[in-house]
Amino acid sequence: MVETMADRKRILITGAAGKVGSALRSYLRDRYDFRLLFHRNVPEVEPGDQVVVSDLSNLENMIEIGEGMHAIVHLGIAVSGRGAPRTLYNQMIFETNIRGTYNIFESARINGVPKVVFASTNHVTGFYEREGTVSRPELPVRPDSMYGVSKAYGEALGRFYYDQYGISCYNIRIANFPETDEVNSEYEPGMNRWLSSRDMAELTHCCLAGPDPKFAIVYGASLGGELKWDLESGKELGWQPRDRGAPSP
């Protein structure tokens, strides 16, 4: 069956100017129609892309931009300038990562958007990593930073909106993402923490195409990370990384 433009899903991407957002815009534009949320600076976009400029902490705006979407890919995070005081950055995290993520899920609920793909982080289980324990989705969270705390909050919020309202939430715990398709660091066998652009894009597509309703947590890392992450949940979605960051153990 040939897919027409009218059949394509309309996807809202928050944080669309960031590294992950830029990769998804490049790799997935042949499959989806985009509404792109930018915070301030608007990069060059393709004809047909809808552009919105707003702060994630503005609930009214988030409700408006969620209208008519088939899914939301929530990538937006707080970004501080180099040398910014930690207390200031933590306040930014509260406004953007915590309040903003609540606003996105509320927008999904109010607008009847059936699915949110949430860009989480391996820092949600960062203390397991420090101890050399393989991180698994079913383990209790052990965030290693306020950033990790904010992403653990987002996962918990997604669980609530799934259980309470039936909104699917696919959480991708992203590892090192330098927006490349060539590994940028050397890793010991089984210890890869790099995720390529195309592997991230394909994982996002698998989440967008996955069943509804569903709650899932997936570790996003390319091949060679068996001693750091449990990658089975990605395989359950039909995701198979193409790129290799380290040899297998």
XYZ file of N, CA and C in Angstrom:
747
model
N 0.838 -1.187 0.000
C 0.000 0.000 0.000
C 0.876 1.241 0.000
N 0.608 2.176 -0.881
C 1.398 3.392 -0.972
C 0.867 4.422 0.017
N 1.760 4.949 0.829
C 1.362 5.953 1.812
C 1.264 7.313 1.159
N 0.154 8.013 1.391
C -0.017 9.362 0.867
C 0.323 10.370 1.943
N 0.491 11.626 1.537
C 0.796 12.684 2.501
C -0.294 12.792 3.562
N -1.556 12.534 3.155
C -2.657 12.634 4.103
C -2.598 11.532 5.161
N -1.907 10.403 4.854
C -1.822 9.284 5.787
C -0.703 9.455 6.816
N 0.212 10.349 6.566
C 1.393 10.456 7.422
C 1.030 11.060 8.773
N 1.675 10.533 9.812
C 1.417 11.034 11.155
C 2.036 12.416 11.341
N 1.337 13.241 12.087
C 1.817 14.579 12.429
C 2.469 14.516 13.806
N 3.739 14.875 13.853
C 4.550 14.726 15.058
C 5.013 16.098 15.552
N 4.747 16.372 16.815
C 5.318 17.559 17.464
C 6.653 17.170 18.074
N 7.712 17.898 17.719
C 9.034 17.696 18.319
C 9.380 18.924 19.130
N 9.551 18.767 20.433
C 10.044 19.857 21.263
C 11.568 19.803 21.301
N 12.194 20.936 21.585
C 13.655 20.951 21.566
C 14.198 20.616 20.202
N 13.515 21.080 19.159
C 13.828 20.649 17.794
C 15.141 21.192 17.266
N 15.720 22.192 17.942
C 16.994 22.747 17.492
C 18.194 22.022 18.085
N 17.961 21.139 19.060
C 19.064 20.451 19.719
C 19.658 19.348 18.867
N 20.648 18.665 19.422
C 21.340 17.616 18.673
C 20.404 16.484 18.277
N 19.614 16.009 19.226
C 18.702 14.909 18.913
C 17.618 15.389 17.960
N 17.055 16.562 18.228
C 16.023 17.095 17.355
C 16.508 17.282 15.933
N 17.717 17.760 15.777
C 18.278 17.953 14.435
C 18.447 16.620 13.717
N 18.888 15.594 14.453
C 19.052 14.268 13.844
C 17.707 13.699 13.416
N 16.696 13.844 14.247
C 15.384 13.304 13.904
C 14.788 14.040 12.713
N 14.973 15.339 12.658
C 14.455 16.097 11.520
C 15.100 15.632 10.221
N 16.363 15.274 10.286
C 17.083 14.832 9.100
C 16.671 13.427 8.672
N 16.602 12.500 9.631
C 16.410 11.098 9.298
C 14.952 10.681 9.135
N 14.032 11.402 9.759
C 12.639 10.945 9.778
C 11.696 11.791 8.943
N 12.208 12.793 8.246
C 11.285 13.686 7.555
C 10.557 13.015 6.394
N 11.091 11.917 5.879
C 10.400 11.201 4.808
C 9.246 10.353 5.336
N 9.158 10.218 6.663
C 8.138 9.345 7.237
C 7.025 10.103 7.967
N 7.326 11.333 8.406
C 6.376 12.074 9.237
C 6.297 13.531 8.804
N 5.200 14.178 9.194
C 5.073 15.628 9.069
C 5.357 16.237 10.432
N 6.124 17.326 10.439
C 6.637 17.881 11.683
C 5.987 19.209 12.053
N 5.717 19.341 13.346
C 5.528 20.643 13.981
C 6.679 20.790 14.958
N 7.476 21.828 14.793
C 8.744 21.963 15.502
C 8.664 23.084 16.525
N 8.987 22.753 17.767
C 9.021 23.752 18.831
C 10.460 24.176 19.082
N 10.707 25.476 18.938
C 12.006 26.065 19.241
C 11.855 27.017 20.417
N 12.916 27.115 21.201
C 12.873 28.004 22.363
C 13.103 29.455 21.968
N 14.177 29.701 21.248
C 14.474 31.063 20.790
C 14.922 31.058 19.333
N 16.100 30.491 19.113
C 16.702 30.528 17.787
C 16.072 29.476 16.876
N 15.684 29.907 15.687
C 15.055 29.013 14.727
C 16.052 28.727 13.612
N 16.513 27.482 13.484
C 17.438 27.143 12.395
C 16.675 27.039 11.083
N 17.400 26.802 10.020
C 16.756 26.601 8.733
C 15.933 25.317 8.759
N 14.687 25.403 8.302
C 13.809 24.239 8.284
C 13.364 23.966 6.857
N 12.802 22.796 6.659
C 12.357 22.388 5.338
C 10.964 22.947 5.047
N 10.659 23.185 3.779
C 9.301 23.612 3.419
C 8.270 22.609 3.923
N 7.211 23.120 4.489
C 6.165 22.253 5.017
C 6.254 22.034 6.513
N 7.439 22.224 7.104
C 7.560 22.110 8.557
C 6.849 23.280 9.228
N 6.048 22.986 10.233
C 5.405 24.030 11.022
C 6.339 24.435 12.150
N 6.495 25.716 12.356
C 7.434 26.240 13.359
C 6.670 26.992 14.438
N 6.998 26.680 15.695
C 6.449 27.388 16.841
C 7.614 27.790 17.733
N 7.591 29.022 18.225
C 8.620 29.502 19.147
C 7.950 29.800 20.485
N 8.377 29.108 21.528
C 7.768 29.298 22.842
C 8.640 28.658 23.904
N 8.354 29.002 25.152
C 8.998 28.390 26.306
C 8.153 27.210 26.758
N 8.781 26.104 27.054
C 8.057 24.919 27.513
C 7.257 25.178 28.780
N 7.684 26.131 29.587
C 6.997 26.397 30.848
C 5.671 27.124 30.669
N 5.333 27.526 29.442
C 4.079 28.221 29.161
C 2.996 27.188 28.840
N 2.167 26.871 29.818
C 1.167 25.820 29.662
C 0.177 26.140 28.552
N -0.294 27.366 28.500
C -1.277 27.739 27.491
C -0.740 27.497 26.085
N 0.510 27.882 25.855
C 1.103 27.660 24.540
C 1.281 26.179 24.238
N 1.691 25.394 25.245
C 1.904 23.972 25.019
C 0.589 23.270 24.671
N -0.490 23.687 25.308
C -1.793 23.099 24.971
C -2.161 23.435 23.528
N -1.897 24.660 23.130
C -2.247 25.080 21.769
C -1.461 24.307 20.714
N -0.153 24.120 20.952
C 0.653 23.494 19.901
C 0.469 21.983 19.828
N -0.156 21.398 20.848
C -0.404 19.958 20.815
C -1.637 19.572 20.024
N -2.432 20.546 19.634
C -3.684 20.253 18.946
C -3.423 19.604 17.580
N -4.127 18.528 17.306
C -4.059 17.880 16.007
C -2.866 16.978 15.784
N -2.084 16.696 16.827
C -0.901 15.856 16.683
C -1.235 14.385 16.928
N -0.532 13.513 16.214
C -0.646 12.074 16.447
C 0.284 11.604 17.555
N 1.356 12.320 17.789
C 2.315 11.963 18.836
C 3.184 13.177 19.135
N 3.789 13.153 20.321
C 4.735 14.194 20.728
C 6.062 13.522 21.047
N 7.131 14.016 20.462
C 8.483 13.593 20.823
C 9.075 14.717 21.662
N 9.185 14.469 22.953
C 9.573 15.532 23.888
C 11.067 15.464 24.181
N 11.815 16.402 23.563
C 13.268 16.452 23.697
C 13.747 17.671 24.477
N 12.893 18.667 24.660
C 13.325 19.947 25.217
C 13.877 19.832 26.632
N 15.011 20.458 26.875
C 15.648 20.455 28.196
C 16.220 21.830 28.491
N 16.522 22.053 29.769
C 17.192 23.280 30.181
C 18.641 23.260 29.730
N 19.099 24.372 29.174
C 20.488 24.504 28.732
C 21.053 25.767 29.359
N 22.154 25.629 30.083
C 22.772 26.788 30.738
C 24.076 27.143 30.032
N 24.453 28.384 30.154
C 25.727 28.805 29.615
C 26.890 28.276 30.435
N 28.044 28.202 29.809
C 29.230 27.694 30.509
C 29.546 28.586 31.706
N 29.792 27.957 32.847
C 30.136 28.700 34.044
C 28.955 29.191 34.841
N 27.730 28.853 34.440
C 26.546 29.293 35.173
C 26.527 28.625 36.550
N 26.123 29.349 37.598
C 26.050 28.747 38.935
C 25.115 27.544 38.965
N 25.474 26.550 39.760
C 24.674 25.330 39.820
C 23.244 25.624 40.273
N 23.088 26.543 41.237
C 21.742 26.853 41.721
C 20.877 27.442 40.602
N 21.477 28.258 39.745
C 20.737 28.827 38.625
C 20.341 27.735 37.638
N 21.261 26.839 37.340
C 20.961 25.742 36.422
C 19.863 24.848 36.983
N 19.915 24.562 38.298
C 18.887 23.729 38.904
C 17.514 24.386 38.809
N 17.471 25.714 38.942
C 16.209 26.419 38.779
C 15.708 26.314 37.345
N 16.615 26.394 36.386
C 16.238 26.211 34.987
C 15.709 24.802 34.746
N 16.348 23.812 35.369
C 15.872 22.441 35.273
C 14.445 22.328 35.785
N 14.175 22.990 36.915
C 12.828 22.934 37.472
C 11.811 23.514 36.499
N 12.106 24.660 35.923
C 11.143 25.328 35.049
C 10.952 24.582 33.736
N 12.037 24.097 33.151
C 11.961 23.489 31.812
C 11.739 21.985 31.877
N 12.599 21.274 32.596
C 12.528 19.812 32.594
C 11.358 19.275 33.407
N 10.994 19.980 34.474
C 9.921 19.483 35.341
C 8.586 20.135 34.983
N 8.507 21.456 35.094
C 7.255 22.123 34.736
C 6.934 21.915 33.253
N 7.940 22.039 32.404
C 7.721 21.891 30.971
C 7.251 20.504 30.594
N 7.798 19.471 31.232
C 7.380 18.103 30.927
C 5.946 17.863 31.377
N 5.584 18.393 32.536
C 4.176 18.335 32.957
C 3.281 18.984 31.914
N 3.682 20.144 31.414
C 2.873 20.849 30.418
C 2.674 20.017 29.150
N 3.719 19.284 28.756
C 3.613 18.454 27.556
C 2.626 17.313 27.760
N 2.692 16.648 28.901
C 1.743 15.559 29.145
C 0.318 16.084 29.290
N 0.169 17.253 29.892
C -1.159 17.854 29.971
C -1.680 18.207 28.585
N -0.814 18.706 27.739
C -1.207 19.006 26.374
C -1.679 17.741 25.664
N -0.951 16.637 25.870
C -1.358 15.372 25.265
C -2.727 14.948 25.780
N -2.943 15.064 27.078
C -4.237 14.658 27.654
C -5.377 15.515 27.112
N -5.209 16.825 27.142
C -6.280 17.731 26.736
C -6.591 17.598 25.256
N -5.560 17.384 24.442
C -5.747 17.310 22.997
C -6.006 15.902 22.473
N -6.000 14.909 23.360
C -6.234 13.540 22.923
C -5.100 12.965 22.108
N -3.872 13.430 22.362
C -2.701 12.874 21.680
C -2.391 11.519 22.322
N -2.357 10.438 21.577
C -2.280 9.115 22.186
C -0.899 8.671 22.633
N 0.161 9.393 22.231
C 1.505 8.879 22.501
C 2.491 10.016 22.742
N 3.362 9.813 23.745
C 4.503 10.698 24.002
C 5.765 9.849 24.002
N 6.736 10.240 23.208
C 8.066 9.636 23.263
C 8.942 10.610 24.041
N 9.427 10.167 25.188
C 10.128 11.044 26.127
C 11.620 10.773 26.084
N 12.396 11.819 25.827
C 13.855 11.697 25.839
C 14.344 11.720 27.274
N 14.546 10.530 27.825
C 15.107 10.397 29.158
C 16.628 10.290 29.032
N 17.281 9.739 30.035
C 18.743 9.704 30.054
C 19.242 8.538 30.885
N 20.436 8.060 30.565
C 21.065 7.035 31.394
C 21.385 7.552 32.789
N 21.376 8.878 32.978
C 21.649 9.446 34.302
C 20.536 9.146 35.306
N 19.401 8.640 34.824
C 18.341 8.197 35.736
C 18.831 7.032 36.591
N 19.734 6.229 36.065
C 20.310 5.103 36.808
C 21.832 5.243 36.903
N 22.292 6.472 36.994
C 23.717 6.758 36.922
C 24.556 6.132 38.017
N 23.992 5.955 39.219
C 24.787 5.385 40.300
C 25.024 3.890 40.113
N 24.137 3.203 39.402
C 24.435 1.814 39.045
C 25.656 1.765 38.135
N 25.691 2.681 37.203
C 26.810 2.737 36.266
C 28.127 2.959 37.010
N 28.111 3.843 37.995
C 29.334 4.106 38.775
C 29.816 2.864 39.502
N 28.882 2.007 39.880
C 29.234 0.790 40.621
C 29.559 -0.389 39.704
N 29.382 -0.198 38.397
C 29.643 -1.274 37.461
C 28.499 -2.257 37.316
N 27.305 -1.860 37.773
C 26.122 -2.711 37.652
C 25.443 -2.468 36.315
N 25.006 -3.542 35.649
C 24.274 -3.383 34.394
C 22.940 -2.704 34.689
N 22.672 -1.586 34.037
C 21.435 -0.839 34.265
C 20.289 -1.509 33.518
N 19.175 -1.703 34.226
C 18.005 -2.364 33.650
C 16.761 -1.522 33.911
N 15.806 -1.552 33.000
C 14.607 -0.725 33.171
C 13.838 -1.001 34.454
N 13.881 -2.248 34.945
C 13.069 -2.590 36.113
C 13.723 -2.216 37.440
N 14.983 -1.791 37.436
C 15.653 -1.421 38.677
C 15.109 -0.089 39.200
N 15.103 0.108 40.520
C 14.720 1.418 41.059
C 15.650 2.508 40.524
N 15.104 3.681 40.312
C 15.925 4.766 39.783
C 16.963 5.184 40.819
N 18.144 5.562 40.318
C 19.227 6.088 41.173
C 19.918 7.215 40.406
N 19.248 8.353 40.284
C 19.805 9.449 39.479
C 21.085 9.987 40.090
N 22.016 10.385 39.210
C 23.324 10.847 39.668
C 23.480 12.363 39.571
N 22.397 13.089 39.326
C 22.455 14.545 39.168
C 21.034 15.082 39.204
N 20.903 16.414 39.337
C 19.572 17.015 39.269
C 18.966 16.817 37.881
N 19.807 16.790 36.862
C 19.324 16.485 35.524
C 18.700 15.096 35.503
N 19.392 14.104 36.089
C 18.848 12.760 36.177
C 17.562 12.709 36.986
N 17.513 13.497 38.071
C 16.293 13.575 38.880
C 15.120 14.067 38.034
N 15.366 15.101 37.230
C 14.279 15.662 36.419
C 13.778 14.657 35.389
N 14.676 13.834 34.862
C 14.260 12.840 33.887
C 13.549 11.661 34.564
N 13.950 11.324 35.793
C 13.221 10.308 36.552
C 11.797 10.792 36.823
N 11.650 12.075 37.109
C 10.329 12.676 37.275
C 9.510 12.523 35.994
N 10.118 12.798 34.844
C 9.412 12.673 33.579
C 8.927 11.256 33.326
N 9.760 10.268 33.659
C 9.350 8.875 33.498
C 8.176 8.545 34.429
N 8.253 9.021 35.678
C 7.164 8.770 36.627
C 5.879 9.450 36.175
N 6.014 10.654 35.639
C 4.853 11.365 35.125
C 4.234 10.597 33.960
N 5.088 10.092 33.075
C 4.604 9.304 31.956
C 3.885 8.046 32.411
N 4.395 7.424 33.470
C 3.728 6.236 34.007
C 2.333 6.586 34.516
N 2.218 7.718 35.200
C 0.920 8.157 35.706
C -0.056 8.424 34.566
N 0.391 9.149 33.533
C -0.509 9.472 32.428
C -0.885 8.228 31.634
N -0.024 7.231 31.630
C -0.365 5.955 30.998
C -1.416 5.223 31.818
N -1.166 5.079 33.132
C -2.102 4.341 33.976
C -3.432 5.062 34.137
N -3.402 6.369 34.281
C -4.609 7.136 34.559
C -5.420 7.462 33.303
N -4.714 7.765 32.199
C -5.404 8.264 31.007
C -5.196 7.422 29.748
N -4.368 6.391 29.835
C -4.153 5.528 28.679
C -3.269 6.124 27.603
N -2.484 7.151 27.959
C -1.555 7.756 27.002
C -0.270 6.931 26.974
N 0.115 6.462 25.805
C 1.359 5.700 25.698
C 2.550 6.594 26.020
N 3.521 6.012 26.716
C 4.760 6.742 27.012
C 5.933 5.815 26.770
N 6.747 6.176 25.795
C 7.967 5.437 25.468
C 9.151 6.286 25.917
N 9.879 5.805 26.923
C 10.999 6.535 27.500
C 12.314 5.999 26.944
N 13.086 6.866 26.306
C 14.380 6.460 25.758
C 15.480 7.019 26.654
N 16.176 6.141 27.354
C 17.288 6.567 28.201
C 18.536 6.709 27.324
N 18.736 7.907 26.838
C 19.774 8.182 25.853
C 21.143 8.207 26.522
N 22.111 7.548 25.907
C 23.484 7.559 26.403
C 24.227 8.758 25.800
N 25.459 8.587 25.418
C 26.249 9.683 24.842
C 25.790 9.944 23.406
N 25.328 11.172 23.141
C 24.792 11.485 21.815
C 25.489 12.715 21.251
N 26.566 12.516 20.483
C 27.291 13.650 19.906
C 26.787 14.069 18.526
N 25.648 13.498 18.085
C 25.073 13.767 16.757
C 26.066 13.406 15.651
N 26.509 12.167 15.674
C 27.405 11.655 14.638
C 26.952 10.256 14.244
N 27.459 9.777 13.127
C 27.277 8.392 12.744
C 28.608 7.652 12.745
N 29.616 8.277 13.311
C 30.914 7.645 13.535
C 31.242 7.780 15.010
N 31.576 6.654 15.643
C 31.837 6.678 17.082
C 32.940 7.687 17.395
N 32.750 8.479 18.435
C 33.675 9.575 18.731
C 34.606 9.278 19.895
N 34.516 8.094 20.485
C 35.382 7.721 21.609
C 35.685 6.236 21.526
N 36.760 5.841 22.164
C 37.094 4.423 22.240
C 36.536 3.854 23.540
N 35.845 2.711 23.423
C 35.256 2.073 24.584
C 35.766 0.640 24.685
N 35.928 0.176 25.919
C 36.327 -1.206 26.154
C 35.223 -2.154 25.675
N 35.565 -3.403 25.352
C 34.541 -4.352 24.900
C 33.351 -4.417 25.850
N 32.159 -4.282 25.284
C 30.927 -4.340 26.060
C 30.578 -3.093 26.824
N 31.405 -2.042 26.732
C 31.221 -0.854 27.556
C 30.812 0.377 26.743
N 30.276 0.176 25.562
C 29.873 1.312 24.737
C 28.798 2.153 25.418
N 28.928 3.460 25.305
C 27.892 4.367 25.788
C 27.505 5.384 24.710
N 27.874 5.117 23.475
C 27.613 6.021 22.355
C 26.372 5.580 21.605
N 25.562 6.555 21.166
C 24.374 6.303 20.360
C 24.489 7.123 19.084
N 24.456 6.453 17.951
C 24.586 7.159 16.683
C 23.282 7.866 16.327
N 23.384 8.847 15.425
C 22.204 9.592 14.994
C 21.185 8.676 14.336
N 21.653 7.812 13.450
C 20.684 6.968 12.735
C 20.075 5.919 13.647
N 20.841 5.415 14.625
C 20.252 4.465 15.573
C 19.201 5.149 16.440
N 19.466 6.381 16.851
C 18.480 7.126 17.639
C 17.222 7.384 16.814
N 17.403 7.752 15.561
C 16.247 8.024 14.707
C 15.413 6.760 14.517
N 16.069 5.639 14.294
C 15.318 4.399 14.077
C 14.626 3.949 15.354
N 15.267 4.148 16.506
C 14.628 3.812 17.772
C 13.398 4.681 17.992
N 13.504 5.958 17.684
C 12.351 6.849 17.822
C 11.219 6.405 16.909
N 11.567 6.020 15.684
C 10.548 5.528 14.758
C 9.871 4.275 15.310
N 10.651 3.351 15.884
C 10.062 2.143 16.461
C 9.093 2.478 17.591
N 9.429 3.500 18.368
C 8.532 3.944 19.441
C 7.261 4.569 18.855
N 7.423 5.400 17.837
C 6.260 6.032 17.215
C 5.355 5.009 16.548
N 5.948 3.947 16.010
C 5.176 2.909 15.330
C 4.720 1.806 16.267
N 5.154 1.863 17.532
C 4.844 0.808 18.486
C 3.388 0.801 18.911
N 2.994 -0.245 19.612
C 1.581 -0.411 19.991
C 1.127 0.628 21.011
N -0.172 0.880 20.991
C -0.822 1.764 21.961
C -1.983 0.993 22.606
N -2.262 1.196 23.888
C -1.435 1.958 24.818
C -0.291 1.101 25.349
N 0.808 1.732 25.675
C 1.974 1.008 26.182
C 2.868 1.956 26.959
N 3.493 1.421 28.009
C 4.545 2.142 28.733
C 5.821 1.340 28.578
N 6.899 2.000 28.164
C 8.158 1.286 27.931
C 9.338 2.163 28.309
N 10.387 1.516 28.787
C 11.669 2.169 29.052
C 12.724 1.435 28.243
N 13.456 2.176 27.433
C 14.445 1.586 26.531
C 15.774 2.311 26.720
N 16.856 1.557 26.826
C 18.182 2.173 26.843
C 18.636 2.419 25.411
N 18.983 3.659 25.125
C 19.414 4.035 23.786
C 20.922 4.047 23.681
N 21.501 2.968 23.184
C 22.942 2.883 22.957
C 23.165 1.998 21.741
N 24.137 2.342 20.928
C 24.467 1.524 19.773
C 25.168 0.240 20.227
N 25.575 -0.583 19.284
C 26.086 -1.913 19.590
C 27.364 -1.870 20.429
N 27.503 -2.874 21.283
C 28.717 -2.997 22.081
C 28.591 -2.518 23.510
N 27.363 -2.356 24.003
C 27.171 -1.885 25.376
C 26.575 -2.916 26.302
N 26.791 -4.201 26.025
C 26.124 -5.268 26.775
C 26.479 -5.291 28.262
N 27.664 -4.793 28.619
C 28.089 -4.814 30.024
C 27.634 -3.566 30.781
N 26.963 -2.658 30.110
C 26.491 -1.431 30.760
C 24.972 -1.347 30.816
N 24.303 -1.791 29.730
C 22.865 -1.591 29.623
C 22.158 -2.904 29.264
N 20.945 -3.050 29.740
C 20.059 -4.112 29.284
C 19.283 -3.571 28.089
N 19.582 -4.078 26.894
C 19.001 -3.546 25.664
C 17.839 -4.381 25.139
N 17.343 -5.331 25.939
C 16.289 -6.226 25.469
C 14.984 -5.493 25.187
N 14.681 -4.442 25.955
C 13.403 -3.755 25.756
C 13.349 -3.087 24.387
N 14.488 -2.656 23.861
C 14.515 -2.107 22.510
C 14.234 -3.169 21.466
N 14.780 -4.361 21.680
C 14.540 -5.461 20.743
C 13.063 -5.825 20.696
N 12.386 -5.709 21.843
C 10.950 -6.015 21.893
C 10.143 -5.064 21.019
N 10.678 -3.879 20.764
C 10.007 -2.915 19.898
C 10.410 -3.077 18.432
N 11.291 -4.039 18.167
C 11.768 -4.244 16.805
C 12.966 -3.390 16.446
N 13.620 -2.808 17.469
C 14.780 -1.952 17.210
C 16.046 -2.780 17.206
N 16.817 -2.654 16.163
C 18.112 -3.306 16.062
C 19.144 -2.265 15.661
N 20.021 -1.852 16.580
C 21.041 -0.847 16.223
C 21.898 -1.327 15.058
N 22.280 -0.396 14.205
C 23.126 -0.697 13.059
C 24.589 -0.400 13.332
N 24.842 0.569 14.178
C 26.199 1.096 14.361
C 26.822 0.517 15.617
N 28.143 0.381 15.582
C 28.864 -0.254 16.680
C 29.788 0.751 17.360
N 29.612 0.838 18.686
C 30.465 1.750 19.449
C 31.626 1.062 20.122
N 31.536 -0.280 20.316
C 32.610 -1.031 20.941
C 32.471 -2.500 20.556
N 33.572 -3.259 20.648
C 33.449 -4.711 20.409
C 32.578 -5.359 21.462
N 31.996 -6.503 21.144
C 31.266 -7.272 22.139
C 32.249 -7.928 23.091
N 31.829 -8.173 24.339
C 32.759 -8.781 25.295
C 33.070 -10.229 24.935
